PDB file of C-alpha atoms in Angstrom:
ATOM      1  CA  SER X   1       0.000   0.000   0.000  1.00 48.00           C
ATOM      2  CA  LYS X   2       2.742   2.439   0.950  1.00 50.00           C
ATOM      3  CA  ARG X   3       4.719   1.381  -2.094  1.00 49.00           C
ATOM      4  CA  SER X   4       1.877   2.187  -4.520  1.00 48.00           C
ATOM      5  CA  LEU X   5       1.212   5.471  -2.712  1.00 49.00           C
ATOM      6  CA  LEU X   6       4.783   6.588  -3.211  1.00 53.00           C
ATOM      7  CA  SER X   7       4.709   5.450  -6.827  1.00 58.00           C
ATOM      8  CA  ASN X   8       1.579   7.520  -7.524  1.00 72.00           C
ATOM      9  CA  LEU X   9       3.079  10.619  -5.929  1.00 74.00           C
ATOM     10  CA  ASP X  10       6.428  10.088  -7.636  1.00 74.00           C
ATOM     11  CA  LEU X  11       4.705  10.335 -11.010  1.00 75.00           C
ATOM     12  CA  LEU X  12       3.577  13.893 -10.346  1.00 77.00           C
ATOM     13  CA  THR X  13       5.711  16.466 -12.138  1.00 76.00           C
ATOM     14  CA  GLY X  14       7.288  18.939  -9.722  1.00 83.00           C
ATOM     15  CA  VAL X  15       6.642  16.824  -6.638  1.00 87.00           C
ATOM     16  CA  GLY X  16       9.838  15.649  -5.027  1.00 88.00           C
ATOM     17  CA  LYS X  17      10.495  14.142  -1.631  1.00 86.00           C
ATOM     18  CA  ALA X  18       9.859  17.352   0.325  1.00 90.00           C
ATOM     19  CA  ARG X  19       6.621  18.317  -1.430  1.00 92.00           C
ATOM     20  CA  ARG X  20       5.375  14.727  -1.259  1.00 90.00           C
ATOM     21  CA  LYS X  21       5.806  14.884   2.526  1.00 90.00           C
ATOM     22  CA  ILE X  22       4.098  18.284   2.708  1.00 93.00           C
ATOM     23  CA  LEU X  23       1.105  16.982   0.737  1.00 94.00           C
ATOM     24  CA  LEU X  24       0.811  13.763   2.740  1.00 91.00           C
ATOM     25  CA  ASP X  25       1.136  15.605   6.048  1.00 94.00           C
ATOM     26  CA  HIS X  26      -1.577  18.035   4.987  1.00 96.00           C
ATOM     27  CA  PHE X  27      -4.065  15.662   3.358  1.00 96.00           C
ATOM     28  CA  GLY X  28      -3.223  12.378   5.066  1.00 94.00           C
ATOM     29  CA  SER X  29      -3.486  10.089   2.029  1.00 90.00           C
ATOM     30  CA  PHE X  30      -3.096   9.930  -1.719  1.00 87.00           C
ATOM     31  CA  ASP X  31      -6.878   9.572  -2.116  1.00 90.00           C
ATOM     32  CA  LYS X  32      -7.433  12.810  -0.193  1.00 95.00           C
ATOM     33  CA  ILE X  33      -4.858  14.576  -2.366  1.00 93.00           C
ATOM     34  CA  LYS X  34      -6.685  13.325  -5.458  1.00 91.00           C
ATOM     35  CA  GLU X  35     -10.040  14.541  -4.072  1.00 94.00           C
ATOM     36  CA  ALA X  36      -8.646  18.022  -3.367  1.00 96.00           C
ATOM     37  CA  THR X  37      -9.571  20.977  -5.532  1.00 95.00           C
ATOM     38  CA  ILE X  38      -6.929  23.166  -7.152  1.00 95.00           C
ATOM     39  CA  GLU X  39      -7.669  25.800  -4.529  1.00 95.00           C
ATOM     40  CA  GLN X  40      -7.153  23.325  -1.696  1.00 97.00           C
ATOM     41  CA  LEU X  41      -3.872  22.151  -3.192  1.00 96.00           C
ATOM     42  CA  ALA X  42      -2.676  25.739  -3.678  1.00 96.00           C
ATOM     43  CA  SER X  43      -3.546  26.611  -0.072  1.00 97.00           C
ATOM     44  CA  VAL X  44      -0.891  24.183   1.193  1.00 97.00           C
ATOM     45  CA  ALA X  45       2.292  25.993   2.246  1.00 96.00           C
ATOM     46  CA  GLY X  46       5.068  25.161  -0.217  1.00 94.00           C
ATOM     47  CA  ILE X  47       2.725  24.350  -3.116  1.00 95.00           C
ATOM     48  CA  PRO X  48       2.538  27.250  -5.589  1.00 95.00           C
ATOM     49  CA  SER X  49      -0.652  27.668  -7.605  1.00 94.00           C
ATOM     50  CA  SER X  50       1.086  26.637 -10.838  1.00 93.00           C
ATOM     51  CA  LEU X  51       2.128  23.343  -9.224  1.00 93.00           C
ATOM     52  CA  ALA X  52      -1.358  22.890  -7.764  1.00 94.00           C
ATOM     53  CA  ASN X  53      -2.726  23.125 -11.329  1.00 93.00           C
ATOM     54  CA  THR X  54      -0.163  20.601 -12.568  1.00 90.00           C
ATOM     55  CA  ILE X  55      -0.907  18.163  -9.737  1.00 91.00           C
ATOM     56  CA  TYR X  56      -4.656  18.437 -10.244  1.00 91.00           C
ATOM     57  CA  SER X  57      -4.354  17.970 -14.013  1.00 89.00           C
ATOM     58  CA  SER X  58      -2.037  14.994 -13.610  1.00 86.00           C
ATOM     59  CA  LEU X  59      -4.380  13.295 -11.169  1.00 86.00           C
ATOM     60  CA  HIS X  60      -7.459  13.848 -13.310  1.00 82.00           C
ATOM     61  CA  ASP X  61      -6.085  13.157 -16.811  1.00 74.00           C
ATOM     62  CA  GLU X  62      -7.189   9.529 -16.568  1.00 59.00           C
ATOM     63  CA  GLU X  63     -10.796  10.663 -16.125  1.00 55.00           C
ATOM     64  CA  LYS X  64     -10.908  12.445 -19.487  1.00 52.00           C
ATOM     65  CA  ILE X  65     -12.753  10.558 -22.173  1.00 48.00           C
ATOM     66  CA  VAL X  66     -11.865  11.137 -25.796  1.00 51.00           C
ATOM     67  CA  LEU X  67     -14.786  10.851 -28.172  1.00 52.00           C
ATOM     68  CA  SER X  68     -14.066  10.180 -31.826  1.00 47.00           C
TER      69      SER X  68
END
Protein backbone atom coordinates (compact mmCIF):
# COMPACT_ATOMS: atom_id res chain seq x y z
CA SER A 1 0.00 0.00 0.00
CA LYS A 2 2.74 2.44 0.95
CA ARG A 3 4.72 1.38 -2.09
CA SER A 4 1.88 2.19 -4.52
CA LEU A 5 1.21 5.47 -2.71
CA LEU A 6 4.78 6.59 -3.21
CA SER A 7 4.71 5.45 -6.83
CA ASN A 8 1.58 7.52 -7.52
CA LEU A 9 3.08 10.62 -5.93
CA ASP A 10 6.43 10.09 -7.64
CA LEU A 11 4.71 10.33 -11.01
CA LEU A 12 3.58 13.89 -10.35
CA THR A 13 5.71 16.47 -12.14
CA GLY A 14 7.29 18.94 -9.72
CA VAL A 15 6.64 16.82 -6.64
CA GLY A 16 9.84 15.65 -5.03
CA LYS A 17 10.50 14.14 -1.63
CA ALA A 18 9.86 17.35 0.33
CA ARG A 19 6.62 18.32 -1.43
CA ARG A 20 5.37 14.73 -1.26
CA LYS A 21 5.81 14.88 2.53
CA ILE A 22 4.10 18.28 2.71
CA LEU A 23 1.11 16.98 0.74
CA LEU A 24 0.81 13.76 2.74
CA ASP A 25 1.14 15.61 6.05
CA HIS A 26 -1.58 18.04 4.99
CA PHE A 27 -4.07 15.66 3.36
CA GLY A 28 -3.22 12.38 5.07
CA SER A 29 -3.49 10.09 2.03
CA PHE A 30 -3.10 9.93 -1.72
CA ASP A 31 -6.88 9.57 -2.12
CA LYS A 32 -7.43 12.81 -0.19
CA ILE A 33 -4.86 14.58 -2.37
CA LYS A 34 -6.68 13.32 -5.46
CA GLU A 35 -10.04 14.54 -4.07
CA ALA A 36 -8.65 18.02 -3.37
CA THR A 37 -9.57 20.98 -5.53
CA ILE A 38 -6.93 23.17 -7.15
CA GLU A 39 -7.67 25.80 -4.53
CA GLN A 40 -7.15 23.32 -1.70
CA LEU A 41 -3.87 22.15 -3.19
CA ALA A 42 -2.68 25.74 -3.68
CA SER A 43 -3.55 26.61 -0.07
CA VAL A 44 -0.89 24.18 1.19
CA ALA A 45 2.29 25.99 2.25
CA GLY A 46 5.07 25.16 -0.22
CA ILE A 47 2.72 24.35 -3.12
CA PRO A 48 2.54 27.25 -5.59
CA SER A 49 -0.65 27.67 -7.61
CA SER A 50 1.09 26.64 -10.84
CA LEU A 51 2.13 23.34 -9.22
CA ALA A 52 -1.36 22.89 -7.76
CA ASN A 53 -2.73 23.12 -11.33
CA THR A 54 -0.16 20.60 -12.57
CA ILE A 55 -0.91 18.16 -9.74
CA TYR A 56 -4.66 18.44 -10.24
CA SER A 57 -4.35 17.97 -14.01
CA SER A 58 -2.04 14.99 -13.61
CA LEU A 59 -4.38 13.30 -11.17
CA HIS A 60 -7.46 13.85 -13.31
CA ASP A 61 -6.08 13.16 -16.81
CA GLU A 62 -7.19 9.53 -16.57
CA GLU A 63 -10.80 10.66 -16.13
CA LYS A 64 -10.91 12.44 -19.49
CA ILE A 65 -12.75 10.56 -22.17
CA VAL A 66 -11.86 11.14 -25.80
CA LEU A 67 -14.79 10.85 -28.17
CA SER A 68 -14.07 10.18 -31.83
